[in-house]
Short mmCIF file of C-alpha atoms in Angstrom, two decimals:
data_model
loop_
_atom_site.label_atom_id
_atom_site.label_comp_id
_atom_site.label_asym_id
_atom_site.label_seq_id
_atom_site.Cartn_x
_atom_site.Cartn_y
_atom_site.Cartn_z
CA MET A 850 12.49 -17.40 -13.96
CA ASN A 851 10.10 -20.15 -12.83
CA ILE A 852 8.73 -22.61 -15.38
CA GLU A 853 5.12 -21.43 -15.54
CA ALA A 854 6.00 -17.74 -15.66
CA ALA A 855 8.57 -18.50 -18.36
CA ARG A 856 5.88 -20.15 -20.45
CA VAL A 857 3.63 -17.15 -20.08
CA MET A 858 6.48 -14.75 -20.89
CA GLU A 859 8.08 -16.89 -23.58
CA ALA A 860 10.21 -15.03 -26.10
CA THR A 861 7.93 -13.58 -28.74
CA ASP A 862 7.63 -10.39 -30.72
CA THR A 863 4.14 -9.84 -29.35
CA LEU A 864 2.88 -10.46 -25.84
CA GLY A 865 -0.43 -12.27 -26.10
CA HIS A 866 -3.02 -13.28 -23.53
CA PHE A 867 -3.31 -15.82 -20.70
CA ILE A 868 -6.49 -17.84 -21.08
CA ASN A 869 -7.43 -21.13 -19.42
CA GLY A 870 -3.90 -21.59 -18.11
CA GLN A 871 -2.20 -21.14 -21.49
CA MET A 872 -0.52 -18.40 -23.49
CA VAL A 873 -2.79 -17.38 -26.37
CA ALA A 874 -1.39 -15.49 -29.34
CA GLY A 875 -2.84 -12.27 -30.63
CA ASP A 876 -5.40 -12.25 -33.41
CA GLY A 877 -4.32 -9.29 -35.52
CA ARG A 878 -4.10 -5.95 -33.77
CA SER A 879 -1.16 -4.97 -31.57
CA GLN A 880 0.66 -1.91 -30.27
CA ASP A 881 4.15 -0.97 -29.13
CA VAL A 882 5.29 -1.14 -25.51
CA PHE A 883 8.05 1.35 -24.72
CA ASN A 884 10.86 1.63 -22.23
CA PRO A 885 10.15 5.20 -21.04
CA ALA A 886 13.78 5.77 -20.04
CA THR A 887 15.09 5.18 -23.56
CA GLY A 888 12.05 5.82 -25.73
CA ALA A 889 12.72 2.51 -27.47
CA VAL A 890 10.14 -0.18 -28.21
CA VAL A 891 10.84 -3.21 -26.00
CA ARG A 892 8.01 -5.44 -27.25
CA GLN A 893 4.54 -5.38 -28.69
CA VAL A 894 1.33 -6.34 -26.97
CA ALA A 895 -1.68 -7.92 -28.63
CA LEU A 896 -4.97 -6.06 -28.46
CA ALA A 897 -7.73 -8.58 -27.88
CA SER A 898 -10.70 -8.78 -30.18
CA LYS A 899 -14.23 -9.32 -28.89
CA ALA A 900 -13.87 -13.03 -29.71
CA THR A 901 -10.68 -13.36 -27.65
CA VAL A 902 -12.26 -11.70 -24.62
CA GLU A 903 -15.29 -13.96 -24.99
CA GLN A 904 -12.91 -16.92 -25.02
CA ALA A 905 -11.49 -15.79 -21.68
CA ILE A 906 -14.98 -15.27 -20.24
CA ALA A 907 -16.00 -18.74 -21.41
CA ALA A 908 -12.94 -20.27 -19.73
CA ALA A 909 -13.78 -18.47 -16.48
CA GLU A 910 -17.41 -19.53 -16.70
CA ALA A 911 -16.44 -23.18 -17.23
CA ALA A 912 -14.06 -23.13 -14.27
CA PHE A 913 -16.55 -21.49 -11.88
CA PRO A 914 -18.69 -24.44 -10.72
CA GLU A 915 -15.77 -26.50 -9.44
CA TRP A 916 -13.92 -23.49 -8.01
CA ARG A 917 -17.08 -22.26 -6.29
CA ASN A 918 -17.31 -25.57 -4.43
CA THR A 919 -13.62 -25.68 -3.51
CA PRO A 920 -13.37 -25.26 0.29
CA PRO A 921 -12.11 -21.82 1.34
CA MET A 922 -9.18 -23.45 3.16
CA LYS A 923 -7.95 -25.00 -0.10
CA ARG A 924 -8.32 -21.67 -1.88
CA ALA A 925 -6.33 -20.03 0.93
CA ARG A 926 -3.55 -22.61 0.64
CA ILE A 927 -3.12 -21.68 -3.03
CA MET A 928 -2.85 -18.03 -1.96
CA PHE A 929 -0.18 -18.97 0.60
CA ARG A 930 1.85 -20.66 -2.14
CA PHE A 931 1.22 -17.71 -4.45
CA LYS A 932 2.54 -15.30 -1.82
CA GLU A 933 5.70 -17.37 -1.42
CA LEU A 934 6.28 -17.42 -5.18
CA LEU A 935 5.73 -13.68 -5.42
CA GLU A 936 8.35 -13.07 -2.76
CA GLN A 937 10.79 -15.47 -4.44
CA HIS A 938 10.42 -13.69 -7.80
CA ALA A 939 10.11 -10.12 -6.55
CA ASP A 940 13.22 -8.94 -8.41
CA GLN A 941 11.88 -10.18 -11.75
CA VAL A 942 8.48 -8.56 -11.29
CA VAL A 943 10.03 -5.28 -10.14
CA ALA A 944 12.40 -5.24 -13.12
CA LEU A 945 9.45 -5.62 -15.50
CA ILE A 946 7.61 -2.76 -13.81
CA THR A 947 10.61 -0.45 -14.12
CA GLU A 948 11.33 -1.47 -17.70
CA GLU A 949 7.82 -0.64 -18.95
CA HIS A 950 6.60 1.98 -16.49
CA GLY A 951 9.86 3.77 -15.71
CA LYS A 952 9.51 4.19 -11.93
CA VAL A 953 12.64 3.76 -9.82
CA LEU A 954 13.28 0.17 -8.71
CA ASN A 955 12.82 0.94 -5.01
CA ASP A 956 9.46 2.54 -5.78
CA ALA A 957 8.46 -0.45 -7.91
CA LEU A 958 9.38 -2.75 -5.03
CA GLY A 959 7.20 -0.71 -2.67
CA GLU A 960 4.27 -1.04 -5.06
CA PHE A 961 4.85 -4.77 -5.37
CA GLN A 962 5.02 -5.29 -1.60
CA ARG A 963 1.75 -3.45 -1.02
CA GLY A 964 0.13 -5.77 -3.55
CA VAL A 965 1.54 -8.83 -1.82
CA GLU A 966 0.00 -7.61 1.44
CA VAL A 967 -3.45 -7.99 -0.14
CA VAL A 968 -2.56 -11.55 -1.13
CA GLU A 969 -1.58 -12.10 2.49
CA TYR A 970 -4.96 -10.77 3.62
CA ALA A 971 -6.67 -13.11 1.16
CA CYS A 972 -5.01 -16.04 2.92
CA ALA A 973 -7.50 -15.44 5.76
CA ALA A 974 -10.41 -16.51 3.53
CA PRO A 975 -11.77 -19.21 5.89
CA GLU A 976 -12.20 -16.60 8.62
CA LEU A 977 -13.37 -13.78 6.33
CA LEU A 978 -16.05 -15.91 4.65
CA LYS A 979 -17.64 -17.23 7.82
CA GLY A 980 -21.35 -16.49 7.90
CA GLU A 981 -23.60 -15.78 10.86
CA HIS A 982 -25.79 -18.32 12.67
CA SER A 983 -28.69 -17.90 15.05
CA LYS A 984 -30.36 -20.87 16.74
CA ASN A 985 -34.05 -20.77 17.66
CA VAL A 986 -34.99 -17.49 16.02
CA GLY A 987 -38.47 -18.98 16.34
CA PRO A 988 -39.83 -22.24 17.75
CA ALA A 989 -37.37 -24.88 16.47
CA ILE A 990 -36.35 -22.48 13.68
CA ASP A 991 -32.69 -21.72 12.92
CA SER A 992 -31.40 -19.00 10.64
CA TRP A 993 -28.00 -18.35 9.13
CA SER A 994 -26.32 -16.30 6.42
CA GLU A 995 -23.68 -17.27 3.87
CA PHE A 996 -21.39 -15.31 1.58
CA GLN A 997 -21.67 -16.87 -1.86
CA PRO A 998 -19.53 -15.99 -4.91
CA LEU A 999 -20.94 -14.04 -7.85
CA GLY A 1000 -19.46 -16.04 -10.74
CA VAL A 1001 -17.24 -14.51 -13.44
CA VAL A 1002 -15.88 -11.10 -12.40
CA ALA A 1003 -13.49 -8.74 -14.18
CA GLY A 1004 -10.84 -6.16 -13.36
CA ILE A 1005 -9.70 -3.24 -15.54
CA THR A 1006 -6.52 -1.66 -14.22
CA PRO A 1007 -4.30 1.40 -14.92
CA PHE A 1008 -0.70 1.83 -16.02
CA ASN A 1009 0.62 3.51 -12.88
CA PHE A 1010 0.58 0.41 -10.66
CA PRO A 1011 0.75 -2.57 -13.03
CA ALA A 1012 1.31 -5.12 -10.24
CA MET A 1013 -0.33 -3.62 -7.15
CA VAL A 1014 -3.73 -2.51 -8.43
CA PRO A 1015 -4.55 -5.86 -10.09
CA MET A 1016 -3.59 -7.50 -6.78
CA TRP A 1017 -6.11 -5.22 -5.07
CA MET A 1018 -8.74 -7.15 -7.01
CA TYR A 1019 -8.18 -10.73 -8.09
CA PRO A 1020 -6.75 -12.32 -4.91
CA MET A 1021 -9.87 -11.33 -2.95
CA ALA A 1022 -12.23 -12.19 -5.80
CA ILE A 1023 -10.64 -15.60 -6.25
CA VAL A 1024 -10.58 -16.62 -2.58
CA CYS A 1025 -14.27 -15.67 -2.41
CA GLY A 1026 -14.90 -18.40 -5.01
CA ASN A 1027 -15.20 -16.29 -8.16
CA THR A 1028 -13.31 -16.70 -11.41
CA PHE A 1029 -11.55 -13.68 -12.88
CA VAL A 1030 -10.73 -11.94 -16.16
CA LEU A 1031 -8.10 -9.18 -15.87
CA LYS A 1032 -7.65 -6.45 -18.49
CA PRO A 1033 -4.42 -4.67 -17.45
CA SER A 1034 -3.04 -1.54 -19.02
CA GLU A 1035 -1.68 -2.15 -22.50
CA ARG A 1036 1.14 0.33 -21.74
CA ASP A 1037 2.93 -1.94 -19.24
CA PRO A 1038 1.42 -5.43 -19.50
CA SER A 1039 4.37 -7.69 -18.71
CA ALA A 1040 4.27 -7.70 -14.89
CA PRO A 1041 0.67 -8.95 -14.64
CA MET A 1042 1.36 -11.54 -17.34
CA PHE A 1043 4.39 -12.82 -15.45
CA ILE A 1044 2.39 -12.97 -12.23
CA ALA A 1045 -0.29 -15.03 -13.99
CA GLY A 1046 2.34 -17.76 -14.41
CA LEU A 1047 3.08 -17.64 -10.67
CA LEU A 1048 -0.61 -18.17 -9.90
CA LYS A 1049 -0.66 -21.21 -12.14
CA GLU A 1050 2.45 -22.62 -10.48
CA ALA A 1051 0.81 -22.03 -7.08
CA GLY A 1052 -1.83 -24.56 -8.09
CA LEU A 1053 -4.69 -22.39 -9.25
CA PRO A 1054 -6.89 -24.43 -11.62
CA ASP A 1055 -6.90 -23.41 -15.26
CA GLY A 1056 -9.59 -20.90 -16.16
CA VAL A 1057 -9.94 -19.42 -12.68
CA PHE A 1058 -7.65 -16.50 -13.59
CA ASN A 1059 -7.31 -15.13 -17.12
CA VAL A 1060 -5.55 -12.09 -18.60
CA VAL A 1061 -6.59 -10.33 -21.80
CA ASN A 1062 -4.54 -7.43 -23.09
CA GLY A 1063 -6.44 -4.85 -25.06
CA ASP A 1064 -8.07 -1.48 -25.46
CA LYS A 1065 -11.64 -0.18 -25.50
CA GLU A 1066 -12.90 -3.14 -27.52
CA ALA A 1067 -11.84 -5.49 -24.73
CA VAL A 1068 -13.28 -3.18 -22.06
CA ASP A 1069 -16.65 -2.90 -23.78
CA THR A 1070 -16.86 -6.65 -24.23
CA LEU A 1071 -16.38 -7.16 -20.50
CA LEU A 1072 -18.97 -4.48 -19.71
CA GLU A 1073 -21.59 -5.86 -22.06
CA ASP A 1074 -21.22 -9.65 -21.74
CA PRO A 1075 -24.01 -11.00 -19.49
CA ARG A 1076 -21.74 -13.71 -18.10
CA VAL A 1077 -19.62 -11.10 -16.29
CA GLN A 1078 -21.30 -10.41 -12.95
CA ALA A 1079 -19.11 -7.62 -11.57
CA VAL A 1080 -16.40 -5.21 -12.70
CA SER A 1081 -13.69 -3.47 -10.69
CA PHE A 1082 -11.92 -0.49 -12.23
CA VAL A 1083 -9.20 2.01 -11.34
CA GLY A 1084 -8.36 4.91 -13.64
CA SER A 1085 -9.39 8.43 -14.60
CA THR A 1086 -12.77 9.87 -13.58
CA PRO A 1087 -14.23 10.19 -17.11
CA VAL A 1088 -13.48 6.54 -17.80
CA ALA A 1089 -14.61 5.47 -14.31
CA GLU A 1090 -17.96 7.16 -14.89
CA TYR A 1091 -18.28 5.43 -18.28
CA ILE A 1092 -17.42 2.06 -16.74
CA TYR A 1093 -19.96 2.57 -13.95
CA ARG A 1094 -22.80 3.71 -16.19
CA THR A 1095 -22.24 1.06 -18.85
CA GLY A 1096 -21.67 -1.77 -16.39
CA THR A 1097 -24.66 -1.00 -14.20
CA ALA A 1098 -26.86 -0.49 -17.27
CA ASN A 1099 -25.95 -4.06 -18.16
CA GLY A 1100 -26.96 -5.31 -14.72
CA LYS A 1101 -23.47 -5.65 -13.25
CA ARG A 1102 -22.13 -4.79 -9.84
CA VAL A 1103 -19.46 -2.08 -10.39
CA GLN A 1104 -16.83 -0.35 -8.31
CA ALA A 1105 -15.03 2.31 -10.33
CA LEU A 1106 -12.26 4.32 -8.68
CA GLY A 1107 -11.53 7.57 -10.51
CA GLY A 1108 -9.23 10.56 -10.37
CA ALA A 1109 -7.96 12.81 -7.62
CA LYS A 1110 -6.64 16.23 -6.73
CA ASN A 1111 -5.18 15.57 -3.32
CA HIS A 1112 -4.54 18.57 -1.05
CA ALA A 1113 -2.17 18.85 1.89
CA ILE A 1114 -2.92 21.57 4.44
CA VAL A 1115 0.23 23.03 5.98
CA MET A 1116 -0.53 24.74 9.28
CA PRO A 1117 1.71 27.47 10.80
CA ASP A 1118 2.71 25.12 13.63
CA ALA A 1119 3.78 22.27 11.35
CA ASP A 1120 7.24 20.73 11.63
CA MET A 1121 8.32 22.38 8.40
CA ASP A 1122 11.41 20.29 7.66
CA ASN A 1123 9.49 17.03 8.01
CA THR A 1124 6.56 18.50 6.09
CA VAL A 1125 8.78 19.44 3.16
CA SER A 1126 10.40 15.99 3.11
CA ALA A 1127 6.97 14.38 3.11
CA LEU A 1128 5.66 16.62 0.34
CA MET A 1129 8.70 15.99 -1.85
CA GLY A 1130 8.04 12.26 -1.88
CA ALA A 1131 4.26 12.57 -2.08
CA ALA A 1132 4.26 15.10 -4.92
CA TYR A 1133 7.18 13.91 -7.02
CA GLY A 1134 7.54 10.20 -6.23
CA SER A 1135 6.81 8.07 -9.30
CA CYS A 1136 6.70 11.35 -11.28
CA GLY A 1137 3.39 12.20 -9.63
CA GLU A 1138 1.72 9.35 -11.51
CA ARG A 1139 -0.24 8.22 -8.46
CA CYS A 1140 -3.91 8.71 -7.66
CA MET A 1141 -2.79 9.44 -4.09
CA ALA A 1142 -0.08 11.95 -5.07
CA ILE A 1143 -0.21 15.30 -3.30
CA SER A 1144 -0.63 17.83 -6.09
CA VAL A 1145 -1.79 20.84 -4.05
CA ALA A 1146 -0.20 22.22 -0.87
CA VAL A 1147 -2.50 24.66 0.91
CA ALA A 1148 -0.41 26.95 3.13
CA VAL A 1149 -2.24 28.68 5.97
CA GLY A 1150 -0.80 32.17 6.29
CA GLU A 1151 1.65 34.15 4.17
CA GLU A 1152 4.61 33.41 6.42
CA THR A 1153 3.88 29.66 6.31
CA ALA A 1154 3.68 29.82 2.52
CA ASP A 1155 6.93 31.74 2.15
CA ILE A 1156 8.82 29.28 4.35
CA LEU A 1157 7.24 26.28 2.62
CA VAL A 1158 7.98 27.47 -0.91
CA GLY A 1159 11.56 28.44 -0.02
CA LYS A 1160 12.33 25.05 1.50
CA LEU A 1161 10.68 23.16 -1.38
CA GLN A 1162 12.74 25.18 -3.84
CA ASP A 1163 15.93 24.27 -1.99
CA GLU A 1164 15.04 20.57 -1.95
CA LEU A 1165 14.11 20.52 -5.63
CA ALA A 1166 17.57 21.83 -6.52
CA SER A 1167 19.03 18.49 -5.42
CA LEU A 1168 16.29 16.20 -6.81
CA LYS A 1169 17.85 13.43 -8.89
CA VAL A 1170 16.01 12.49 -12.07
CA GLY A 1171 17.17 9.63 -14.29
CA THR A 1172 16.62 6.03 -15.21
CA GLY A 1173 14.53 3.85 -12.92
CA THR A 1174 17.20 1.18 -12.82
CA ASP A 1175 19.42 3.44 -10.70
CA ASN A 1176 18.14 3.53 -7.12
CA ASN A 1177 20.16 6.69 -6.50
CA ASN A 1178 17.58 8.56 -8.55
CA ASP A 1179 14.48 10.03 -6.92
CA MET A 1180 12.35 10.16 -10.04
CA GLY A 1181 12.29 8.38 -13.38
CA PRO A 1182 10.52 9.16 -16.68
CA LEU A 1183 6.82 9.47 -17.41
CA ILE A 1184 5.01 6.53 -18.98
CA THR A 1185 4.73 7.71 -22.62
CA ARG A 1186 5.82 10.58 -24.81
CA PRO A 1187 2.23 11.85 -25.33
CA HIS A 1188 1.65 11.88 -21.56
CA CYS A 1189 4.97 13.67 -21.01
CA GLU A 1190 3.94 16.33 -23.52
CA LYS A 1191 0.50 16.63 -21.88
CA VAL A 1192 2.07 17.33 -18.48
CA ARG A 1193 4.52 19.78 -20.06
CA GLY A 1194 1.50 21.50 -21.60
CA TYR A 1195 -0.04 21.97 -18.14
CA VAL A 1196 3.11 23.79 -17.03
CA ASP A 1197 2.70 26.06 -20.06
CA ILE A 1198 -0.93 26.67 -19.11
CA GLY A 1199 -0.01 27.50 -15.52
CA VAL A 1200 2.38 30.18 -16.70
CA GLU A 1201 -0.24 31.59 -19.07
CA GLU A 1202 -2.80 31.66 -16.26
CA GLY A 1203 -0.51 33.80 -14.11
CA ALA A 1204 0.67 31.32 -11.49
CA GLU A 1205 4.24 31.92 -10.28
CA LEU A 1206 6.51 29.18 -11.66
CA VAL A 1207 9.12 28.87 -8.92
CA VAL A 1208 10.83 25.76 -10.34
CA ASP A 1209 10.56 24.87 -14.04
CA GLY A 1210 11.14 21.24 -14.96
CA ARG A 1211 10.60 21.63 -18.69
CA GLY A 1212 14.26 22.07 -19.56
CA LEU A 1213 15.50 18.82 -18.01
CA LYS A 1214 17.89 16.71 -20.06
CA VAL A 1215 19.10 13.28 -18.94
CA THR A 1216 22.53 12.49 -20.35
CA ASP A 1217 22.60 9.52 -22.73
CA HIS A 1218 18.80 9.25 -22.48
CA GLU A 1219 17.74 12.18 -24.62
CA ASP A 1220 14.98 10.10 -26.23
CA GLY A 1221 13.46 9.13 -22.88
CA PHE A 1222 10.18 10.58 -21.64
CA PHE A 1223 11.72 12.75 -18.95
CA LEU A 1224 10.29 15.89 -17.40
CA GLY A 1225 11.74 17.65 -14.38
CA ALA A 1226 9.83 18.60 -11.26
CA SER A 1227 7.86 21.87 -11.39
CA LEU A 1228 6.62 24.00 -8.50
CA PHE A 1229 3.95 26.69 -8.80
CA ASP A 1230 3.17 29.28 -6.13
CA ARG A 1231 0.18 31.62 -5.81
CA VAL A 1232 -2.13 29.23 -7.63
CA ARG A 1233 -5.80 30.22 -7.60
CA PRO A 1234 -8.80 27.85 -7.56
CA GLU A 1235 -10.12 29.00 -10.92
CA MET A 1236 -6.89 27.97 -12.68
CA LYS A 1237 -6.86 24.85 -14.83
CA ILE A 1238 -3.69 23.60 -13.12
CA TYR A 1239 -5.65 23.62 -9.86
CA GLN A 1240 -8.84 22.10 -11.17
CA ASP A 1241 -7.45 19.24 -13.32
CA GLU A 1242 -5.65 16.07 -12.31
CA ILE A 1243 -2.29 16.63 -14.02
CA PHE A 1244 -0.82 13.24 -13.10
CA GLY A 1245 2.74 14.43 -13.35
CA PRO A 1246 5.57 16.04 -11.32
CA VAL A 1247 3.81 19.35 -10.73
CA LEU A 1248 3.03 20.73 -7.25
CA CYS A 1249 0.77 23.76 -6.80
CA VAL A 1250 0.90 25.95 -3.69
CA VAL A 1251 -2.29 27.80 -2.75
CA ARG A 1252 -2.22 30.48 -0.06
CA VAL A 1253 -5.14 30.88 2.38
CA ASN A 1254 -5.73 32.75 5.62
CA SER A 1255 -7.24 30.05 7.82
CA MET A 1256 -7.68 26.33 8.26
CA GLN A 1257 -11.42 26.68 7.60
CA GLU A 1258 -10.69 28.43 4.31
CA ALA A 1259 -8.37 25.56 3.40
CA MET A 1260 -11.04 22.98 4.26
CA ASP A 1261 -13.69 24.86 2.28
CA LEU A 1262 -11.31 24.83 -0.71
CA ILE A 1263 -10.86 21.06 -0.47
CA ASP A 1264 -14.55 20.38 0.05
CA ALA A 1265 -15.46 22.47 -3.01
CA HIS A 1266 -13.31 20.39 -5.36
CA GLU A 1267 -15.03 17.71 -7.43
CA TYR A 1268 -12.58 15.03 -6.27
CA GLY A 1269 -12.45 13.59 -2.77
CA ASN A 1270 -9.85 10.86 -2.91
CA GLY A 1271 -7.15 11.66 -0.34
CA THR A 1272 -5.95 14.56 1.78
CA CYS A 1273 -3.71 15.30 4.73
CA ILE A 1274 -2.85 17.94 7.29
CA PHE A 1275 0.54 18.82 8.75
CA THR A 1276 0.22 20.21 12.26
CA ARG A 1277 1.26 19.76 15.90
CA ASP A 1278 -2.24 20.69 17.08
CA GLY A 1279 -4.28 17.62 18.05
CA GLU A 1280 -7.53 19.57 18.22
CA ALA A 1281 -7.06 20.92 14.69
CA ALA A 1282 -6.13 17.48 13.37
CA ARG A 1283 -9.19 15.90 14.97
CA TYR A 1284 -11.53 18.56 13.61
CA PHE A 1285 -10.00 18.20 10.14
CA SER A 1286 -10.26 14.39 10.15
CA ASP A 1287 -13.83 14.52 11.41
CA ASN A 1288 -15.22 17.11 9.02
CA ILE A 1289 -13.29 17.04 5.74
CA LYS A 1290 -15.31 15.58 2.83
CA VAL A 1291 -12.63 13.20 1.57
CA GLY A 1292 -12.43 9.42 1.72
CA MET A 1293 -8.85 8.93 2.96
CA VAL A 1294 -7.25 11.31 5.44
CA GLY A 1295 -3.72 11.59 6.80
CA VAL A 1296 -2.44 13.49 9.83
CA ASN A 1297 1.25 14.18 9.24
CA VAL A 1298 1.01 11.26 6.78
CA PRO A 1299 1.13 12.46 3.15
CA LEU A 1300 0.02 9.25 1.43
CA PRO A 1301 -2.71 7.76 3.66
CA VAL A 1302 -3.13 4.59 1.59
CA PRO A 1303 -4.95 2.10 3.84
CA VAL A 1304 -3.24 -1.17 4.71
CA SER A 1305 -4.60 -4.38 3.24
CA TYR A 1306 -7.04 -5.13 6.07
CA HIS A 1307 -8.75 -1.76 5.68
CA SER A 1308 -10.34 -0.60 2.42
CA PHE A 1309 -9.24 1.96 -0.20
CA GLY A 1310 -11.56 4.50 -1.79
CA GLY A 1311 -12.49 8.13 -2.17
CA TRP A 1312 -15.60 10.27 -2.08
CA LYS A 1313 -17.41 12.45 -4.61
CA ARG A 1314 -16.20 11.96 -8.19
CA SER A 1315 -13.26 9.85 -7.07
CA LEU A 1316 -15.47 6.78 -6.64
CA PHE A 1317 -18.49 5.44 -8.49
CA GLY A 1318 -20.19 2.67 -6.54
CA ASP A 1319 -20.82 1.91 -2.90
CA LEU A 1320 -17.87 -0.25 -1.86
CA PHE A 1321 -14.14 0.45 -1.61
CA ALA A 1322 -11.30 -1.71 -2.93
CA TYR A 1323 -9.67 -4.59 -1.03
CA GLY A 1324 -10.00 -5.07 2.74
CA PRO A 1325 -13.40 -5.90 4.30
CA ASP A 1326 -15.31 -4.14 1.50
CA SER A 1327 -13.91 -6.58 -1.04
CA ILE A 1328 -15.68 -9.48 0.68
CA ARG A 1329 -18.95 -7.59 0.36
CA PHE A 1330 -18.27 -6.67 -3.26
CA TYR A 1331 -17.25 -10.11 -4.50
CA THR A 1332 -19.96 -12.09 -2.67
CA ARG A 1333 -23.72 -12.15 -2.27
CA ARG A 1334 -25.25 -12.65 1.14
CA LYS A 1335 -27.79 -15.46 1.27
CA THR A 1336 -29.89 -15.88 4.43
CA ILE A 1337 -31.43 -19.30 5.09
CA THR A 1338 -34.19 -19.95 7.62
CA GLN A 1339 -34.88 -23.62 8.39
CA ARG A 1340 -37.33 -25.69 10.39
CA TRP A 1341 -37.89 -29.43 10.59
CA PRO A 1342 -41.41 -30.28 11.88
CA SER A 1343 -41.34 -33.17 14.35
CA GLY A 1344 -43.69 -35.91 15.39
CA GLY A 1345 -45.48 -36.17 12.08
CA VAL A 1346 -48.07 -33.63 13.25
CA ARG A 1347 -49.98 -31.80 10.52
CA GLU A 1348 -50.05 -28.09 11.38
CA LYS A 1349 -52.87 -25.73 10.55
CA ALA A 1350 -52.36 -22.95 8.05
CA LYS A 1351 -51.49 -19.55 9.53
CA PHE A 1352 -52.54 -16.43 7.68
CA THR A 1353 -50.88 -13.84 9.90
CA PHE A 1354 -47.38 -12.60 9.14
CA PRO A 1355 -44.88 -14.64 11.20
CA SER A 1356 -43.36 -12.94 14.24
CA ASN A 1357 -41.94 -13.84 17.65
CA SER A 1358 -44.60 -11.97 19.59
#
């Protein structure tokens, strides 16, 4: 472990906060952090009070003037060093993710690498922050635009991607010249705390990046403090809507990414073997705890549905569920016992509602890990749109199959849902794929790609109640979100000539 990260993660009963480049102890309240595979408490995490969050905001505010005036090239060089340190310490970060979240190590590494790609994109800050210049927009008048930082900005991130989602936010915010306060999930806080030490070692000045662990008290402080200029959030739709309404009511710029119910249309001409393989990973990878997980497969035609369900049933018979530390496993535990019981409850509801439970994951037992938060994969067939298991985001290893008669019926089903995060279609028909991509009312679309998560130099976001705000996460939209455009028009009169006043509106005509 490197020196700075070791200082941040120093042995202690309670994980505190990272403020102004230093580890800060908790101030009273704390909660347990579990290893989901064993059910045992691995550490405690402090829950920040209003005063602690205000301390972090003050540190960020104090660091802003100097950081704002740091040349973008110097900011980018810190990001280059940060990227190198992340790659050098990937195994340690991934181990922390698996220990506290439960996902299989290979899956944790994939998450981590996608986060590092955003850091890599941030290294292009000098190019991304270039303004626009026009000479002689009028007689001896030049005009140009600049992208200026906002000030102190904050990120509030979920448990399911403890490393990647924070890296969607702060690398771009920081290279744009802002200072940052991160409030990660209190369920798996160690990875972002460790990474904070890597940022410090990379040369980031104290106070530019701060981490406060906490709950709603910390969130509300960030939303209400007038020094915080913008807030980025990823989580459930009810909380996203609360974040957006509260933040904007307090005059902040807000992007709040919410929930999802991602559908995959399976056409009769689809390559069924490849489709089933893709759906297995997209529905059950990371226990379905992904906002881009496929949770509904819409089969066009009875024959298509019968083949699809039969092949999924066969594949699920060999699905390996166990501890995340064993890369031979396909799926690990869920994040907490209450969440595991909530997902189990949805399977109960689906049965009560009359859906056909083809594969039941409720009876799974993992040898020597009976106290872990494990739930097997479940598959429902003949799910109807009025059912709760269709309407709600379950966020667990449950796949619903809906049967329809046509592609248009499938698209109407998707468009009618309140969420519009991601979707995909499996087909060999280019015309159908093009029509689907062009007309579906969803923000991210895949064609024979089940998880169409944009790469770092595009932007991530959904439509409808999957996104509150106008701009997506990372990519080009992040430059727009974390900066203000300022347009400057300049003229220097020459010859010492006093000009007469002009009372008409200026124009070039």
